[in-house]
Amino acid sequence: MRCILGISAFYHDSAAAITVDGQVIAAAQEERFTRIRHTPDFPSNAIRYCLEASGLTLDDLDAVVFYDKPLLKFERLLQTYYAFAPRGLRSFLQAVPVWLNEKLFLKKAIYDGLAAIAPYNKKRMKLLFTKHHLAHAASAFYVSPFESAAILTVDGVGEWCTASIGVGDGNSIRLLKEMSFPHSVGLLYSAFTSFLGFTVNSGEYKLMGLAAYGNPGDPQTLRYVDLIKTRLADIKPDGSIWLNQHWFTYTTGLRMMDARKWQDLFGMPARAPESALEQCHCNLALAIQTVLEEIILKMAAEAKRLTGADNLCLAGGVALNGVANGKLRRAGLFNDLFIQPAAGDAGAALGAALAAHYLYFGAPRMAQPGKDGMQGACLGPGFSEKEIEQLNRRMRAVSRRYEDFTALCDDIARRIEAGQVIGWFQGRMEFGPRALGARSILADARNPDIQSVINLAVKFRENFRPFAPAVLQEDASGYFELDAPSPYMLLVAPVQQERRTALPNDYADLSLWDRLRIVKSDIPAVTHADGSARIQTVERHTQPRFYGLLEAFKRRTGCGLLLNTSFNVRGEPIVCTPDDAYRCFMEAGIDCLVMENFVYDKTEQPDRDHRERWKRTFKSD
């Protein structure tokens, strides 16, 4: 039995994962335990959880694997500053001490971090390091259902590599082609994320959502696309890009781009966070999204040319762009796609463990056609009824326990049909950024008002943000132009035309907010401004309890589809524990909470004084 712990840390989205003989046993992001979004800290809590879930100790591990090579990163730092000197002296003086104190002595930091978790025999510990994009590639291919496949990884930057094309066959992975820093698709997209007022490394999905409000035929949008392709990025036939560093400052500065130069180029100032969104912002978002899609399609075509493979695996942070993924799927370059649900740096912890198992130790691999190894991505902690009952006593929470889960689903389906918003907490927590029916907020997608209600009164976030539909797998084609399962909410596709509502003739001329209020289909709460949706298909064997609720809702309404969004409020990670879920339920506009077989009605919970006392209990959070 070979047991391997993979770790990602010290940049963003720290995480840990454990594999046993190549099977994924447990994986979780550190943010879910510390409640600090995208934390870079050593994933002590995630490692403790993975060890507990696997029944292993540190001394049982055959290897601990870190998700990149820090010395190569340090080499990139030094060479980059040397190449651009004397620019970036201030940034250099800030960065180098951090690297010397934390990153360069990473082995000691890892050994010390493990020692703080539990005693272990350091002499027996095998500590390995894998290249960043190899970890991404491994995270997708080794859990895919494919015996062989092309592999495409795209992100901001690893050590030097910013994108790679490879091929997986059996237990082997060969990287065939790489693109190197400072030329990066991920950093290009992040520069626009920053310019449009969102946070880099977390706001890219907001940029993708905003793009749907852009007008494709508007001369301004077309001009923006042309400026990007002629002034900022030279796109090669193979999808590689050359970025003109005259316009960017991420190589030597503390910001992504030169905002004054971009203002002159695009004719608008950088948008301040939380300021009003105007049509020019939407059009610029659409322009960079359009360019991104062109690049990804060219990269995929190059992967097809180099490998001749029938299937494609995707990973890296850019692989979370569901709009690009959907267009790649519809392009028909490959028979099938597999996208790692934790495609960003968190998933690279899993990839590091798998790379060691198959490449370092040389273990054989046998794919299971039609079935991936991610187990629905439900690889995080689960909680017993005893732990939930302890919460009830501690918080004086009022709940009803159902002996019959079918009866529970019937009750919740009735509540959803009546317009209630449901917090849904079932089984093991998801690994990756998407809530897939284990830690979800649910509502009736047919309700035209519910999108604004959840954005403003539940999630406390920007009202333009779209929501995803969760649909019974067998019903998906009746709602969406989708010819394949999408279990991890990573494919965007159009809503079927017959379900769409005729739009006003002046729709393209309306403001973002006026377009937001127009009903676009018979499932308006999950139909985005351009008539698309980011789809999760639900199968009984991977999510039986969530599937049961969708079935109950369909029995009641004829609709086997619900709005599904992550169980959290703006600025917080997805809930992990029953305490997290109950707190979020009490503080947000959620009408009803379901934790395993317990149902909590907001109107029956303790009075205001009790609620304030409860909040003080969690003041340290």
Coordinates of C-alpha atoms in Angstrom, one line a residue, residues 2-496:
R2 CA 1.5 3.3 -1.1
C3 CA 0.3 6.4 0.8
I4 CA 1.2 9.9 -0.5
L5 CA 0.4 13.4 0.9
G6 CA 0.4 16.2 -1.6
I7 CA 0.6 19.9 -0.5
S8 CA 0.1 23.3 -2.1
A9 CA 1.0 26.4 0.0
F10 CA 2.7 29.7 0.3
Y11 CA 1.1 31.5 -2.7
H12 CA -2.7 31.2 -2.6
D13 CA -5.4 28.5 -2.2
S14 CA -3.3 26.2 0.1
A15 CA -4.6 22.6 0.2
A16 CA -3.7 19.1 1.0
A17 CA -4.6 15.7 -0.5
I18 CA -3.9 12.1 0.3
T19 CA -3.9 9.2 -2.1
V20 CA -3.6 5.5 -1.3
D21 CA -2.4 3.3 -4.2
G22 CA -3.5 6.0 -6.6
Q23 CA -7.0 6.3 -5.2
V24 CA -8.0 9.8 -3.9
I25 CA -8.9 9.3 -0.3
A26 CA -9.3 12.9 1.0
A27 CA -8.6 16.5 -0.2
A28 CA -9.5 19.9 1.2
Q29 CA -8.5 23.6 1.0
E30 CA -7.0 25.2 4.1
E31 CA -9.4 28.2 3.8
R32 CA -12.4 26.0 4.7
F33 CA -10.9 25.4 8.2
T34 CA -9.3 28.9 8.9
R35 CA -12.2 30.8 7.3
I36 CA -9.7 33.0 5.4
R37 CA -10.4 33.0 1.7
H38 CA -7.5 31.9 -0.6
T39 CA -5.1 31.6 2.4
P40 CA -1.5 30.9 1.5
D41 CA -0.7 29.5 4.9
F42 CA 0.8 26.0 5.4
P43 CA -2.3 23.7 5.2
S44 CA -2.0 22.3 8.8
N45 CA -5.8 21.8 9.2
A46 CA -6.2 20.3 5.8
I47 CA -3.4 17.9 6.4
R48 CA -4.8 16.9 9.8
Y49 CA -8.2 16.2 8.2
C50 CA -6.6 14.1 5.4
L51 CA -4.7 12.0 7.9
E52 CA -7.8 11.5 10.0
A53 CA -9.9 10.6 7.0
S54 CA -7.4 8.1 5.7
G55 CA -6.6 6.6 9.1
L56 CA -2.9 7.3 8.5
T57 CA -0.1 8.9 10.5
L58 CA 2.8 11.0 9.1
D59 CA 5.1 8.0 9.6
D60 CA 2.7 5.9 7.4
L61 CA 3.4 8.1 4.4
D62 CA 5.7 6.9 1.6
A63 CA 6.2 10.5 0.5
V64 CA 5.2 14.1 1.0
V65 CA 5.1 16.0 -2.3
F66 CA 5.1 19.8 -2.7
Y67 CA 3.4 21.2 -5.8
D68 CA 6.3 23.2 -7.4
K69 CA 10.0 23.7 -7.3
P70 CA 10.9 26.8 -5.2
L71 CA 14.5 27.1 -6.5
L72 CA 13.2 27.4 -10.1
K73 CA 10.8 30.1 -8.9
F74 CA 13.7 31.9 -7.2
E75 CA 15.7 31.7 -10.4
R76 CA 12.8 33.2 -12.3
L77 CA 12.6 36.1 -9.8
L78 CA 16.3 36.9 -10.0
Q79 CA 16.5 36.6 -13.8
T80 CA 13.4 38.7 -14.3
Y81 CA 14.6 41.5 -12.1
Y82 CA 18.0 41.4 -13.8
A83 CA 16.4 41.6 -17.2
F84 CA 14.2 44.6 -16.4
A85 CA 16.7 46.5 -14.1
P86 CA 16.7 49.2 -12.9
R87 CA 12.9 49.0 -13.1
G88 CA 11.2 47.3 -10.1
L89 CA 13.9 48.0 -7.5
R90 CA 11.2 48.7 -4.8
S91 CA 9.4 45.4 -5.6
F92 CA 12.7 43.5 -5.7
L93 CA 13.7 44.8 -2.2
Q94 CA 10.3 43.7 -0.9
A95 CA 10.2 40.3 -2.6
V96 CA 13.7 38.9 -2.0
P97 CA 13.6 38.9 1.8
V98 CA 10.3 37.0 1.7
W99 CA 11.8 34.5 -0.7
L100 CA 14.9 34.1 1.4
N101 CA 13.1 33.8 4.7
E102 CA 10.1 31.6 3.6
K103 CA 10.3 30.2 0.1
L104 CA 14.0 29.4 -0.3
F105 CA 14.1 27.5 2.9
L106 CA 10.9 25.7 2.0
K107 CA 12.1 22.3 3.1
K108 CA 12.5 23.5 6.7
A109 CA 9.1 25.2 6.6
I110 CA 7.5 22.0 5.5
Y111 CA 9.3 19.9 8.0
D112 CA 8.4 22.3 10.8
G113 CA 4.8 22.5 9.6
L114 CA 4.4 18.8 9.7
A115 CA 6.1 18.6 13.2
A116 CA 3.5 21.1 14.5
I117 CA 0.8 18.6 13.4
A118 CA 2.2 15.5 15.0
P119 CA 5.5 13.9 15.9
Y120 CA 7.2 11.9 13.1
N121 CA 10.5 10.4 12.1
K122 CA 12.1 13.0 10.0
K123 CA 14.9 10.7 8.8
R124 CA 12.3 8.4 7.3
M125 CA 10.3 11.2 5.7
K126 CA 10.7 11.3 1.9
L127 CA 10.1 14.9 0.8
L128 CA 9.6 15.4 -3.0
F129 CA 9.0 18.4 -5.2
T130 CA 7.3 18.4 -8.6
K131 CA 7.1 21.0 -11.3
H132 CA 4.0 23.2 -11.0
H133 CA 2.5 22.4 -14.4
L134 CA 3.3 18.7 -14.1
A135 CA 1.2 18.7 -10.9
H136 CA -1.6 20.4 -12.8
A137 CA -1.4 17.9 -15.6
A138 CA -1.3 15.0 -13.2
S139 CA -4.3 16.3 -11.3
A140 CA -6.4 16.1 -14.5
F141 CA -5.1 13.1 -16.4
Y142 CA -4.6 10.5 -13.6
V143 CA -8.2 10.9 -12.3
S144 CA -9.7 11.1 -15.8
P145 CA -11.6 8.2 -17.4
F146 CA -9.1 8.1 -20.3
E147 CA -6.4 5.6 -20.8
S148 CA -4.7 8.1 -23.0
A149 CA -5.3 11.8 -23.7
A150 CA -3.9 15.1 -24.7
I151 CA -3.3 17.4 -21.7
L152 CA -3.6 21.2 -21.7
T153 CA -2.7 23.3 -18.6
V154 CA -3.0 27.1 -18.5
D155 CA -2.6 29.4 -15.5
G156 CA -0.8 32.6 -14.4
V157 CA 2.7 31.1 -13.8
G158 CA 4.3 28.2 -12.1
E159 CA 8.1 28.3 -11.9
W160 CA 8.7 29.5 -15.5
C161 CA 5.9 27.7 -17.3
T162 CA 2.6 29.5 -17.9
A163 CA 0.9 26.9 -20.1
S164 CA 1.8 23.5 -21.3
I165 CA 0.7 20.8 -23.8
G166 CA 1.3 17.2 -22.9
V167 CA 0.2 13.7 -23.5
G168 CA -0.9 11.1 -21.0
D169 CA -0.7 7.4 -21.7
G170 CA -1.2 4.7 -19.1
N171 CA 0.8 5.8 -16.1
S172 CA 3.1 8.3 -18.0
I173 CA 2.8 11.9 -18.7
R174 CA 5.1 13.8 -21.2
L175 CA 5.0 17.5 -21.5
L176 CA 5.6 18.3 -25.2
K177 CA 5.5 22.1 -25.3
E178 CA 5.5 25.0 -22.9
M179 CA 5.0 28.7 -22.8
S180 CA 7.2 30.7 -20.5
F181 CA 6.9 33.7 -18.3
P182 CA 6.4 36.7 -18.7
H183 CA 4.1 35.6 -21.5
S184 CA 1.0 34.3 -19.9
V185 CA -2.7 33.9 -20.7
G186 CA -3.6 33.8 -17.1
L187 CA -1.7 36.9 -16.2
L188 CA -3.2 38.7 -19.3
Y189 CA -6.7 37.8 -18.0
S190 CA -5.8 38.8 -14.5
A191 CA -4.6 42.2 -15.7
F192 CA -8.0 42.9 -17.0
T193 CA -9.6 41.5 -13.8
S194 CA -7.6 44.2 -11.9
F195 CA -8.2 47.0 -14.4
L196 CA -12.0 46.4 -14.2
G197 CA -12.0 46.6 -10.4
F198 CA -11.9 43.0 -9.2
T199 CA -9.4 41.2 -7.1
V200 CA -6.7 39.2 -8.9
N201 CA -6.7 35.4 -8.2
S202 CA -10.3 35.5 -7.0
G203 CA -12.2 37.9 -9.2
E204 CA -11.6 36.3 -12.6
Y205 CA -15.0 34.5 -12.5
K206 CA -16.6 37.9 -12.0
L207 CA -14.9 39.2 -15.1
M208 CA -16.2 36.1 -17.0
G209 CA -19.8 36.8 -15.7
L210 CA -19.6 40.5 -16.6
A211 CA -18.5 39.6 -20.2
A212 CA -22.1 38.4 -20.9
Y213 CA -23.3 42.0 -20.6
G214 CA -21.0 43.2 -23.3
N215 CA -22.4 43.8 -26.8
P216 CA -20.6 41.6 -29.4
G217 CA -21.4 43.7 -32.4
D218 CA -20.7 47.1 -30.7
P219 CA -17.9 48.9 -32.5
Q220 CA -16.4 49.7 -29.1
T221 CA -16.1 46.0 -28.3
L222 CA -14.6 45.2 -31.7
R223 CA -12.1 48.1 -31.2
Y224 CA -11.1 46.7 -27.7
V225 CA -10.5 43.2 -29.2
D226 CA -8.3 44.8 -31.9
L227 CA -6.4 46.8 -29.4
I228 CA -5.7 43.7 -27.2
K229 CA -4.5 41.7 -30.2
T230 CA -2.4 44.4 -31.8
R231 CA -1.0 46.3 -28.8
L232 CA -1.0 44.0 -25.9
A233 CA -0.8 40.4 -27.1
D234 CA 0.5 38.8 -30.3
I235 CA -1.4 35.5 -30.7
K236 CA 0.5 32.8 -32.6
P237 CA -1.2 30.1 -34.6
D238 CA -0.4 27.5 -31.9
G239 CA -2.1 29.6 -29.2
S240 CA 1.1 30.8 -27.6
I241 CA 1.2 34.5 -27.0
W242 CA 3.8 37.2 -26.7
L243 CA 2.8 40.0 -24.3
N244 CA 4.2 43.5 -24.9
Q245 CA 5.7 44.3 -21.5
H246 CA 5.4 48.1 -22.2
W247 CA 1.8 47.8 -21.0
F248 CA 2.4 45.5 -18.0
T249 CA 4.1 45.9 -14.6
Y250 CA 3.7 42.4 -13.0
T251 CA 7.3 41.4 -13.9
T252 CA 8.8 44.2 -11.7
G253 CA 6.0 46.0 -9.9
L254 CA 3.4 45.4 -7.3
R255 CA 0.5 45.8 -9.8
M256 CA -0.6 44.0 -12.9
M257 CA -0.5 46.8 -15.4
D258 CA 0.4 50.4 -16.0
A259 CA -3.1 51.9 -15.3
R260 CA -2.2 55.3 -16.9
K261 CA -1.1 53.7 -20.1
W262 CA -4.2 51.4 -20.2
Q263 CA -6.4 54.5 -19.6
D264 CA -4.9 56.1 -22.7
L265 CA -5.2 52.9 -24.7
F266 CA -8.8 52.0 -23.9
G267 CA -10.2 55.5 -23.3
M268 CA -11.3 54.9 -19.7
P269 CA -9.7 55.0 -16.3
A270 CA -9.2 51.8 -14.2
R271 CA -12.5 51.0 -12.5
A272 CA -12.4 51.5 -8.7
P273 CA -13.6 48.5 -6.8
E274 CA -17.4 48.6 -5.9
S275 CA -17.9 51.6 -8.3
A276 CA -20.7 51.7 -10.9
L277 CA -20.4 49.4 -13.8
E278 CA -20.9 51.0 -17.2
Q279 CA -21.3 49.5 -20.7
C280 CA -17.7 50.2 -21.5
H281 CA -16.7 47.9 -18.6
C282 CA -19.0 45.2 -19.9
N283 CA -17.6 45.6 -23.5
L284 CA -14.0 45.4 -22.3
A285 CA -14.8 42.3 -20.3
L286 CA -16.3 40.7 -23.4
A287 CA -13.3 41.7 -25.5
I288 CA -10.8 39.9 -23.2
Q289 CA -13.1 36.9 -22.8
T290 CA -13.3 36.7 -26.6
V291 CA -9.5 36.8 -26.9
L292 CA -9.1 34.2 -24.2
E293 CA -11.5 31.9 -26.1
E294 CA -9.6 32.3 -29.3
I295 CA -6.3 31.5 -27.5
I296 CA -7.7 28.4 -25.8
L297 CA -9.2 27.0 -29.0
K298 CA -5.8 27.5 -30.8
M299 CA -4.0 25.8 -27.9
A300 CA -6.4 22.9 -28.0
A301 CA -6.0 22.6 -31.8
E302 CA -2.2 22.5 -31.3
A303 CA -2.6 19.8 -28.7
K304 CA -4.7 17.8 -31.1
R305 CA -2.0 18.3 -33.9
L306 CA 0.8 17.2 -31.6
T307 CA -0.8 14.2 -30.0
G308 CA -3.6 13.0 -32.3
A309 CA -5.5 12.1 -29.2
D310 CA -9.3 11.6 -29.1
N311 CA -9.6 13.1 -25.6
L312 CA -8.4 16.2 -23.8
C313 CA -7.7 16.8 -20.1
L314 CA -7.6 20.4 -18.7
A315 CA -6.2 22.0 -15.6
G316 CA -4.7 25.2 -14.3
G317 CA -6.7 28.2 -13.1
V318 CA -7.8 29.2 -16.6
A319 CA -9.5 25.8 -16.9
L320 CA -12.2 27.2 -14.5
N321 CA -13.4 29.5 -17.3
G322 CA -16.6 27.6 -18.1
V323 CA -17.5 29.8 -21.1
A324 CA -14.2 29.0 -22.8
N325 CA -14.7 25.3 -21.8
G326 CA -18.2 25.2 -23.3
K327 CA -17.0 26.7 -26.6
L328 CA -14.1 24.2 -26.7
R329 CA -16.6 21.4 -26.1
R330 CA -18.8 22.6 -29.0
A331 CA -15.9 23.0 -31.3
G332 CA -15.6 19.2 -31.6
L333 CA -11.8 19.1 -31.7
F334 CA -11.9 16.1 -29.2
N335 CA -14.4 13.4 -28.6
D336 CA -14.5 14.1 -24.9
L337 CA -13.1 16.5 -22.3
F338 CA -12.2 16.0 -18.6
I339 CA -11.6 19.2 -16.5
Q340 CA -10.2 18.8 -13.1
P341 CA -12.9 20.3 -10.7
A342 CA -10.2 21.8 -8.5
A343 CA -8.3 23.1 -11.5
G344 CA -6.4 25.9 -9.7
D345 CA -3.5 25.7 -7.2
A346 CA -5.6 23.7 -4.7
G347 CA -5.9 20.9 -7.1
A348 CA -2.2 20.9 -7.7
A349 CA -1.8 19.4 -4.2
L350 CA -3.7 16.3 -5.5
G351 CA -1.7 16.4 -8.7
A352 CA 1.6 16.4 -6.8
A353 CA 0.6 13.2 -4.9
L354 CA -0.6 11.5 -8.1
A355 CA 2.5 12.5 -10.0
A356 CA 4.7 10.9 -7.3
H357 CA 2.6 7.7 -7.3
Y358 CA 2.7 7.1 -11.0
L359 CA 5.9 8.9 -12.2
Y360 CA 8.3 8.7 -9.2
F361 CA 7.2 5.3 -7.9
G362 CA 6.2 3.9 -11.3
A363 CA 2.9 2.4 -10.2
P364 CA 0.7 0.9 -12.9
R365 CA -2.6 2.7 -13.8
M366 CA -5.8 1.4 -15.2
A367 CA -8.5 4.0 -16.2
Q368 CA -12.2 3.3 -15.7
P369 CA -14.0 4.4 -18.9
G370 CA -16.9 6.6 -18.3
K371 CA -16.0 7.1 -14.6
D372 CA -13.5 9.6 -13.2
G373 CA -11.6 9.3 -9.9
M374 CA -12.9 12.4 -8.2
Q375 CA -15.9 10.8 -6.5
G376 CA -18.1 13.8 -7.4
A377 CA -15.4 16.0 -5.8
C378 CA -16.9 15.3 -2.4
L379 CA -13.5 14.6 -0.8
G380 CA -13.7 16.9 2.3
P381 CA -15.0 16.4 5.8
G382 CA -18.4 15.0 6.6
F383 CA -20.1 15.2 10.0
S384 CA -22.2 12.8 12.0
E385 CA -25.7 13.3 13.4
K386 CA -24.1 13.3 16.9
E387 CA -22.0 16.3 16.0
I388 CA -25.1 18.1 14.6
E389 CA -27.0 17.3 17.8
Q390 CA -24.1 18.8 19.9
L391 CA -24.5 22.0 17.8
N392 CA -28.2 22.0 18.5
R393 CA -27.7 21.8 22.3
R394 CA -24.9 24.3 22.3
M395 CA -26.8 26.9 20.2
R396 CA -30.3 26.1 21.4
A397 CA -31.1 25.5 17.8
V398 CA -34.6 24.3 17.0
S399 CA -34.8 21.6 14.4
R400 CA -36.9 18.7 13.2
R401 CA -35.3 15.4 12.5
Y402 CA -36.7 13.3 9.7
E403 CA -36.4 9.5 9.9
D404 CA -37.5 9.2 6.2
F405 CA -35.2 11.2 3.8
T406 CA -37.8 11.0 1.1
A407 CA -40.3 12.8 3.4
L408 CA -37.6 15.4 4.1
C409 CA -37.1 16.0 0.4
D410 CA -40.8 16.4 -0.2
D411 CA -40.9 19.0 2.6
I412 CA -38.0 20.9 1.1
A413 CA -39.3 20.7 -2.4
R414 CA -42.6 22.3 -1.1
R415 CA -40.6 25.1 0.6
I416 CA -38.6 25.8 -2.5
E417 CA -41.7 25.9 -4.7
A418 CA -43.1 28.4 -2.2
G419 CA -40.2 30.7 -2.8
Q420 CA -37.9 29.8 0.2
V421 CA -34.1 29.9 0.0
I422 CA -32.5 26.7 1.4
G423 CA -29.1 26.0 2.9
W424 CA -28.2 22.4 2.0
F425 CA -25.5 20.6 4.0
Q426 CA -25.1 17.0 3.2
G427 CA -22.2 14.5 3.4
R428 CA -18.6 15.3 2.6
M429 CA -17.6 18.8 1.6
E430 CA -16.6 19.5 -2.0
F431 CA -13.0 20.0 -3.1
G432 CA -12.5 22.9 -5.4
P433 CA -14.3 26.2 -5.8
R434 CA -17.8 24.9 -6.8
A435 CA -20.6 23.8 -4.5
L436 CA -22.1 20.7 -6.0
G437 CA -24.9 19.8 -3.7
A438 CA -22.9 19.1 -0.5
R439 CA -22.5 22.7 0.7
S440 CA -25.1 24.6 -1.4
I441 CA -27.7 27.3 -1.3
L442 CA -30.7 26.2 -3.3
A443 CA -33.8 28.0 -4.8
D444 CA -36.4 27.7 -7.5
A445 CA -34.8 28.7 -10.8
R446 CA -38.3 29.5 -12.3
N447 CA -38.7 32.4 -9.9
P448 CA -37.8 35.6 -11.8
D449 CA -37.1 37.5 -8.5
I450 CA -34.9 34.9 -6.7
Q451 CA -31.7 35.9 -8.5
S452 CA -31.7 39.4 -7.0
V453 CA -32.9 38.1 -3.6
I454 CA -30.0 35.7 -3.3
N455 CA -27.4 38.1 -4.6
L456 CA -28.5 41.0 -2.4
A457 CA -30.1 39.5 0.7
V458 CA -28.4 36.2 1.0
K459 CA -24.9 36.4 -0.6
F460 CA -24.5 40.2 -0.1
R461 CA -22.7 40.5 -3.5
E462 CA -22.9 42.3 -6.9
N463 CA -26.3 41.8 -8.4
F464 CA -25.0 41.2 -12.0
R465 CA -23.5 37.8 -10.9
P466 CA -25.2 34.8 -12.4
F467 CA -26.3 31.5 -10.7
A468 CA -25.9 28.0 -11.9
P469 CA -28.6 25.4 -12.5
A470 CA -28.3 21.9 -11.0
V471 CA -30.3 19.6 -13.2
L472 CA -31.0 15.8 -13.3
Q473 CA -28.6 14.3 -15.8
E474 CA -31.4 12.7 -17.8
D475 CA -33.2 16.0 -18.1
A476 CA -30.3 18.3 -19.1
S477 CA -30.8 18.2 -22.8
G478 CA -34.3 19.4 -22.4
Y479 CA -33.1 22.6 -20.9
F480 CA -29.6 23.2 -22.5
E481 CA -27.7 22.8 -25.7
L482 CA -25.4 20.3 -24.0
D483 CA -24.4 16.9 -25.4
A484 CA -22.3 15.7 -22.5
P485 CA -22.5 15.5 -18.7
S486 CA -21.2 18.5 -16.7
P487 CA -21.0 17.1 -13.2
Y488 CA -18.5 19.8 -11.9
M489 CA -20.2 22.9 -13.1
L490 CA -17.4 23.7 -15.6
L491 CA -19.3 23.9 -18.9
V492 CA -21.4 26.9 -20.0
A493 CA -23.9 26.3 -22.7
P494 CA -27.0 28.1 -24.2
V495 CA -30.4 27.5 -22.8
Q496 CA -32.6 25.7 -25.3

